[in-house]
PDB file of C-alpha atoms in Angstrom:
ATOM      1  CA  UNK A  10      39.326  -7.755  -4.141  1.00 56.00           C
ATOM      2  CA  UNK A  11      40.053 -11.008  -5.777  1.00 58.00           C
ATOM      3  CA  UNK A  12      38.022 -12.449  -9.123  1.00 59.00           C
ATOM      4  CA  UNK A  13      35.713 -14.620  -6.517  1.00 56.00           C
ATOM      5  CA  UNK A  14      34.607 -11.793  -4.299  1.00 55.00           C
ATOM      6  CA  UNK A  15      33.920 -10.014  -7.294  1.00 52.00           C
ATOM      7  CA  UNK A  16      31.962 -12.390  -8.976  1.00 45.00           C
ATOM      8  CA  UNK A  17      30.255 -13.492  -5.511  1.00 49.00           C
ATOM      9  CA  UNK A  18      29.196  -9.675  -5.038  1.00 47.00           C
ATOM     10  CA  UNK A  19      27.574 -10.007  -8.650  1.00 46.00           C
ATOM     11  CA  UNK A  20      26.215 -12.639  -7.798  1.00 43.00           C
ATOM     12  CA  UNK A  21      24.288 -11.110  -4.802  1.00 40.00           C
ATOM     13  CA  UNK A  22      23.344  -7.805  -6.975  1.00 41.00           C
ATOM     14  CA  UNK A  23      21.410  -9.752  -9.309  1.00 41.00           C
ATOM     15  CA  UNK A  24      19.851 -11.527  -6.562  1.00 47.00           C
ATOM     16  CA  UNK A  25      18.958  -8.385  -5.181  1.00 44.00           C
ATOM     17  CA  UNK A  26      17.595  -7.107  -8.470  1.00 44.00           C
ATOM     18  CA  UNK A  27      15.247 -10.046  -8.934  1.00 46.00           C
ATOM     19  CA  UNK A  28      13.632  -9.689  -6.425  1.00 58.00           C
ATOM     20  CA  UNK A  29      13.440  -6.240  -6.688  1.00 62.00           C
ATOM     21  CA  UNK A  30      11.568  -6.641  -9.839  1.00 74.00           C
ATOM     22  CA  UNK A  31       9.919  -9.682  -8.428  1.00 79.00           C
ATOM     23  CA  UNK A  32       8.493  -7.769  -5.436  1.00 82.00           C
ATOM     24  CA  UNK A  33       7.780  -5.212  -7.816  1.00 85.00           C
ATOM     25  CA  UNK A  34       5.685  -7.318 -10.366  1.00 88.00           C
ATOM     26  CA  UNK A  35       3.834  -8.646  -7.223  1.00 89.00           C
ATOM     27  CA  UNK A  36       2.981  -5.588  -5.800  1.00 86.00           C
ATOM     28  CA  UNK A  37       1.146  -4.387  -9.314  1.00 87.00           C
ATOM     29  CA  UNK A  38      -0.435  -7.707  -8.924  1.00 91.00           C
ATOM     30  CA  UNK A  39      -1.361  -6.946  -5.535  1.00 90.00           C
ATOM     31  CA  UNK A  40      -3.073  -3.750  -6.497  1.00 88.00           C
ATOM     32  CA  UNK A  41      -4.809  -5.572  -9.596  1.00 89.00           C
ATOM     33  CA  UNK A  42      -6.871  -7.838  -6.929  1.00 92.00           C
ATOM     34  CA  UNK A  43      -7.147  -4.860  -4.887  1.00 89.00           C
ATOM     35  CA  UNK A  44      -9.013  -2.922  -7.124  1.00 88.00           C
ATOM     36  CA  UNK A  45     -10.984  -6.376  -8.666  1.00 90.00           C
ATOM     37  CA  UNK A  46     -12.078  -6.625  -4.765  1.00 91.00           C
ATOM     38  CA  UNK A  47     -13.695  -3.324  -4.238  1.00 88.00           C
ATOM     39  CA  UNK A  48     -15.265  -3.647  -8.019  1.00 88.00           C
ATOM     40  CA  UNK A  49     -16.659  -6.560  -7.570  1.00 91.00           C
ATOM     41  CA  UNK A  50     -18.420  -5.492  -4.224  1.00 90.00           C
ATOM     42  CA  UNK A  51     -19.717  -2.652  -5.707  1.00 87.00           C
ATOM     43  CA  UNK A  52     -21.161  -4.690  -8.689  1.00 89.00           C
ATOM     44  CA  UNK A  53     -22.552  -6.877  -6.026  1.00 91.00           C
ATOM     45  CA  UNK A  54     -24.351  -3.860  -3.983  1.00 88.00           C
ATOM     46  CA  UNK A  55     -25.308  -2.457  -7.628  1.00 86.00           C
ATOM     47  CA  UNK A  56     -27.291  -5.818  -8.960  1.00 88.00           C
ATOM     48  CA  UNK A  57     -30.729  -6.864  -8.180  1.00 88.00           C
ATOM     49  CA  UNK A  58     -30.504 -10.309  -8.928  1.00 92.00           C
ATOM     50  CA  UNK A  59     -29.443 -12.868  -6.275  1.00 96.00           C
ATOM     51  CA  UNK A  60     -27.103 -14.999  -8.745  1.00 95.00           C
ATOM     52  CA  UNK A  61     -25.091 -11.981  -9.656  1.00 94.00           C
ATOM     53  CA  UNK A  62     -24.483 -10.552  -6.054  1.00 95.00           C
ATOM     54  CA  UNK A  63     -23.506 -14.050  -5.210  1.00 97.00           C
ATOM     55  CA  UNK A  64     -21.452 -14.531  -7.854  1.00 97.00           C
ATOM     56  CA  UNK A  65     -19.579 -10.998  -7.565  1.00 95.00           C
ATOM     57  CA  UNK A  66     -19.238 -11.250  -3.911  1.00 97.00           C
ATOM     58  CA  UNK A  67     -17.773 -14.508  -4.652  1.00 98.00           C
ATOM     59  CA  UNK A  68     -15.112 -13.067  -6.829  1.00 97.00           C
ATOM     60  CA  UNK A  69     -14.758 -10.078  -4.410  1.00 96.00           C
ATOM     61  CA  UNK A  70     -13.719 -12.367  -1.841  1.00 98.00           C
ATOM     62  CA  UNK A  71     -11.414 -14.572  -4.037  1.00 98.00           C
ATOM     63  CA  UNK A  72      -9.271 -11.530  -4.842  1.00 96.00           C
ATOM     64  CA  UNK A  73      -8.980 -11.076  -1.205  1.00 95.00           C
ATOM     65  CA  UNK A  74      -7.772 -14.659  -0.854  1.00 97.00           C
ATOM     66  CA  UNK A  75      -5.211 -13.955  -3.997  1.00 97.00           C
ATOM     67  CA  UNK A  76      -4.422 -10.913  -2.555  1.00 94.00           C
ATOM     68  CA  UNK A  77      -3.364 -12.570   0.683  1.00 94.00           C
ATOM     69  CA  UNK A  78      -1.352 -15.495  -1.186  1.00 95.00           C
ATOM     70  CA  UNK A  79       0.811 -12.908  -2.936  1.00 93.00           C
ATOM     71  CA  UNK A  80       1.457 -10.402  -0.178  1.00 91.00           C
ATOM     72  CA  UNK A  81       2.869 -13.882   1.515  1.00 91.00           C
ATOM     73  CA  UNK A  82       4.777 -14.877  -1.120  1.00 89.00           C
ATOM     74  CA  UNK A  83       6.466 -11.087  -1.418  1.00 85.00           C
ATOM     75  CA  UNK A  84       7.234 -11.536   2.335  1.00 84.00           C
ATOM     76  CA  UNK A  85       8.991 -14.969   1.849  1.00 83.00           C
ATOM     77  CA  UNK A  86      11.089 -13.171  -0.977  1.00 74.00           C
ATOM     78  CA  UNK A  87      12.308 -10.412   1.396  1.00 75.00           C
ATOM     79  CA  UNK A  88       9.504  -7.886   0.846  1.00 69.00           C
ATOM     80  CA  UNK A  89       8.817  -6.307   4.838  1.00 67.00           C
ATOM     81  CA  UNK A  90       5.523  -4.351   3.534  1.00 70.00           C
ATOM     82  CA  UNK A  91       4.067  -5.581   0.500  1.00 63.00           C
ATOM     83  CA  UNK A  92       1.099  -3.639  -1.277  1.00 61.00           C
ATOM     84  CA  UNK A  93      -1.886  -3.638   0.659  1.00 62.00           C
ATOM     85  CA  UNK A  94      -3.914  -1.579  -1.836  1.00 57.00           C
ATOM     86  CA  UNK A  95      -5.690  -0.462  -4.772  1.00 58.00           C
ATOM     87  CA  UNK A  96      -4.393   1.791  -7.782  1.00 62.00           C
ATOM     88  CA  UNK A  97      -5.307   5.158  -8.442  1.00 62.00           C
ATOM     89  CA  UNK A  98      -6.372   3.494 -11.614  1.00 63.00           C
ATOM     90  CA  UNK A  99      -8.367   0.622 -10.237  1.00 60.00           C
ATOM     91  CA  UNK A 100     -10.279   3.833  -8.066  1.00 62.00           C
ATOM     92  CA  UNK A 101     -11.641   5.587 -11.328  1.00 62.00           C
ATOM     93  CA  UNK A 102     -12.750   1.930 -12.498  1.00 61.00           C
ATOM     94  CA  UNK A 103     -14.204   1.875  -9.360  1.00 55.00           C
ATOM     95  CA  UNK A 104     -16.002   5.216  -9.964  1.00 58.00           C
ATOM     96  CA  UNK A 105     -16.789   4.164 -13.375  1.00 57.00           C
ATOM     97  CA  UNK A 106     -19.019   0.935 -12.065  1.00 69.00           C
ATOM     98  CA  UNK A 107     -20.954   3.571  -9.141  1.00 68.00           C
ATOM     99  CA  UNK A 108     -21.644   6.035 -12.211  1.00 57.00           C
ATOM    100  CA  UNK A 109     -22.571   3.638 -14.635  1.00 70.00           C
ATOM    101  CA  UNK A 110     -24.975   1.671 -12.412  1.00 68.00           C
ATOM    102  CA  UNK A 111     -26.622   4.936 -11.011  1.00 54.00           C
ATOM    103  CA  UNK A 112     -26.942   6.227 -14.682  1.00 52.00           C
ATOM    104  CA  UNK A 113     -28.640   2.674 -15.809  1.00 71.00           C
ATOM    105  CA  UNK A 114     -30.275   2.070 -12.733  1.00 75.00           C
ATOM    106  CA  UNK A 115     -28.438  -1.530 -12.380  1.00 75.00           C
ATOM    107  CA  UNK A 116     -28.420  -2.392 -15.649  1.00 84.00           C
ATOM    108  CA  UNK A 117     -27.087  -5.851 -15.150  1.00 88.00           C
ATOM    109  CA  UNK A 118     -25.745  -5.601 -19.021  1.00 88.00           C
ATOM    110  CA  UNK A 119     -24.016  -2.577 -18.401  1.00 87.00           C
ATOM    111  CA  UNK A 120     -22.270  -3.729 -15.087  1.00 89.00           C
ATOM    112  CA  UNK A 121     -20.987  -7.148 -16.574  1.00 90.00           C
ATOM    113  CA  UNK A 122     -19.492  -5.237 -19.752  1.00 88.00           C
ATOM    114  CA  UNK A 123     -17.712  -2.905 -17.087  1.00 87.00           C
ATOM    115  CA  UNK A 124     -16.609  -6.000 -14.982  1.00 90.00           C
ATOM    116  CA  UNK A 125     -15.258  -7.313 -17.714  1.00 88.00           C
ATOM    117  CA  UNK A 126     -13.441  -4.629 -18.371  1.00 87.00           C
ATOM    118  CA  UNK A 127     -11.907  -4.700 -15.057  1.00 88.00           C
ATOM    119  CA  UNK A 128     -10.763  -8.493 -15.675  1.00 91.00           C
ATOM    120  CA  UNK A 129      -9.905  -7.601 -18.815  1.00 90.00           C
ATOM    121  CA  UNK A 130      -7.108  -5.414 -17.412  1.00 88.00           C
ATOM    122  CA  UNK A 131      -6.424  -8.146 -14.544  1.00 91.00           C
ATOM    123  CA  UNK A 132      -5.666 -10.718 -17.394  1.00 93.00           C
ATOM    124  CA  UNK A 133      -3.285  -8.611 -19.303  1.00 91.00           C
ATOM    125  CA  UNK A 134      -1.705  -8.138 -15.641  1.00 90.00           C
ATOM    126  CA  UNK A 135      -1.323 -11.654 -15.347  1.00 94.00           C
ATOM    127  CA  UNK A 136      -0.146 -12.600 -18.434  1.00 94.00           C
ATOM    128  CA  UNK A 137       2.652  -9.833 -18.146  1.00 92.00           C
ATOM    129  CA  UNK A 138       3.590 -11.009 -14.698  1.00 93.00           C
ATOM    130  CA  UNK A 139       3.762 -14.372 -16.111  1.00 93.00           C
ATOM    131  CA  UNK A 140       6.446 -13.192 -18.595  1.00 91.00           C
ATOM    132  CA  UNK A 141       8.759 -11.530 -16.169  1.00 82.00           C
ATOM    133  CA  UNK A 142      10.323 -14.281 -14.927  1.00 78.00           C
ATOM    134  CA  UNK A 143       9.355 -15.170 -11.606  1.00 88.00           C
ATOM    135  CA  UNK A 144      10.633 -17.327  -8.852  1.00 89.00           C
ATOM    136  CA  UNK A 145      10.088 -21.155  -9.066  1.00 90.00           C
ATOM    137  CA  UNK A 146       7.427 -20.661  -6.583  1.00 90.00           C
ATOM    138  CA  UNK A 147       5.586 -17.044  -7.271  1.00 91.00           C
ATOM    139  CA  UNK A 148       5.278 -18.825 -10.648  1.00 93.00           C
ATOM    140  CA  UNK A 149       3.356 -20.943  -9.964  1.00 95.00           C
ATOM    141  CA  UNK A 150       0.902 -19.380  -7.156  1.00 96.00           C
ATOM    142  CA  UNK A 151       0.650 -16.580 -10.257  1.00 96.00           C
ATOM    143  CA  UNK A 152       0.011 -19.377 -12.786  1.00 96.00           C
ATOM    144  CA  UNK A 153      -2.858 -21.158 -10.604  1.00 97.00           C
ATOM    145  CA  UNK A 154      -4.069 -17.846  -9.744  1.00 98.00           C
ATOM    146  CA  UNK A 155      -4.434 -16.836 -13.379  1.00 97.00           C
ATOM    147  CA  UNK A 156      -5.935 -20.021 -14.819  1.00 98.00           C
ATOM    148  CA  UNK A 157      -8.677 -19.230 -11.964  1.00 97.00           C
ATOM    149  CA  UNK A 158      -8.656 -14.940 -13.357  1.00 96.00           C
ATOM    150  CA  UNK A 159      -9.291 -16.077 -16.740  1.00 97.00           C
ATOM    151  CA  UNK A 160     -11.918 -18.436 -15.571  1.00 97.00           C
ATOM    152  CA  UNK A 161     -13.791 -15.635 -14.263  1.00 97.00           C
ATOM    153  CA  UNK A 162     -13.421 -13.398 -17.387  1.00 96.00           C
ATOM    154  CA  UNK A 163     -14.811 -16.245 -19.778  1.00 97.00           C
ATOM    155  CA  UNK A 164     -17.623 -16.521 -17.371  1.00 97.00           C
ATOM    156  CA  UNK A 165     -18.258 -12.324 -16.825  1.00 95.00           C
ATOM    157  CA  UNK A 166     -17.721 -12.523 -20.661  1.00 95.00           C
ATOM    158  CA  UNK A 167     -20.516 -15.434 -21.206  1.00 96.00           C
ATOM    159  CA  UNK A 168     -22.886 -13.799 -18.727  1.00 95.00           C
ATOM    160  CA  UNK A 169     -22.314 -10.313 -20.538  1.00 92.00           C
ATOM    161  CA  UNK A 170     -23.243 -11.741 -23.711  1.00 93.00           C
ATOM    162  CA  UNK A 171     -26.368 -13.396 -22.248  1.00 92.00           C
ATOM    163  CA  UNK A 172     -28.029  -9.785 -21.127  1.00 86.00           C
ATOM    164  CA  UNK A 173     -29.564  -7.138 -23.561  1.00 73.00           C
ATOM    165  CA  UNK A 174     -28.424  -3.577 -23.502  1.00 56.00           C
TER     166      UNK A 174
END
């Protein structure tokens, strides 16, 4: 094999670990909005007040859009099945809200400080994602995607702070 095939066949190995590692960052993303969709229905069908099921079946359905977006992305980057969803992880978080809301009766205090916990997990997700050097193009579906993420923390956060315990 001559020095051009060789590099040439490098060449194509690191393409095919990039996206590897690309498909694989996306996939964890993937299950992040996974589990942020179930948890924020369940918030929604654990609240009494209109504003909060409306706002958490809002965010339930925007990590279904996000979701969508980065399962398309994985497939233009060679992924056949990208995640479709949640972690065992996001499930106990999951648990956690059901539990929490049938100990408090709805507490709206006590579900906000568990949804933020939630997003706090899906911003560290981002920002690691972020920082694994993604294509030109899942960059910056990630990046829009996690200025809107953060968004919803601040706001989970401010609403949080705004209930008694």
């Amino acid at each position: 094999m001559n020095s051009q095939q060789e590099t040439r066949e490098r060449g194509v190995k690191c393409d095919y670990l990039f996206m590897k590692k690309q498909n694989e960052v996306i996939d964890n993303l993937i299950e992040t909005l996974k589990d942020g969709q179930e948890g924020f229905k369940q918030a929604a069908e654990s609240v009494r007040n209109p504003a909060l099921k409306t706002l958490f079946s809002d965010y339930s359905q925007q990590r279904s859009r996000f979701a969508t977006a980065l399962q398309s992305e994985a497939r233009l980057h060679g992924e056949t099945k990208p995640e479709t969803g949640s972690s065992a992880t996001g499930a106990m978080h999951r648990g956690w809200i059901n539990l929490k809301s049938a100990i408090t009766g709805g507490d709206e205090h006590a579900i906000l400080a568990e949804c933020e916990r939630g997003e706090d997990s899906a911003v560290e997700e981002y920002k690691k994602a972020l920082d694994d050097g993604l294509s030109p193009s899942a960059q910056e579906l990630v990046s829009r995607q996690f200025a809107e993420i953060k968004a919803a923390h601040d706001r989970i956060r401010s609403l949080r702070d705004g209930t008694k315990s």
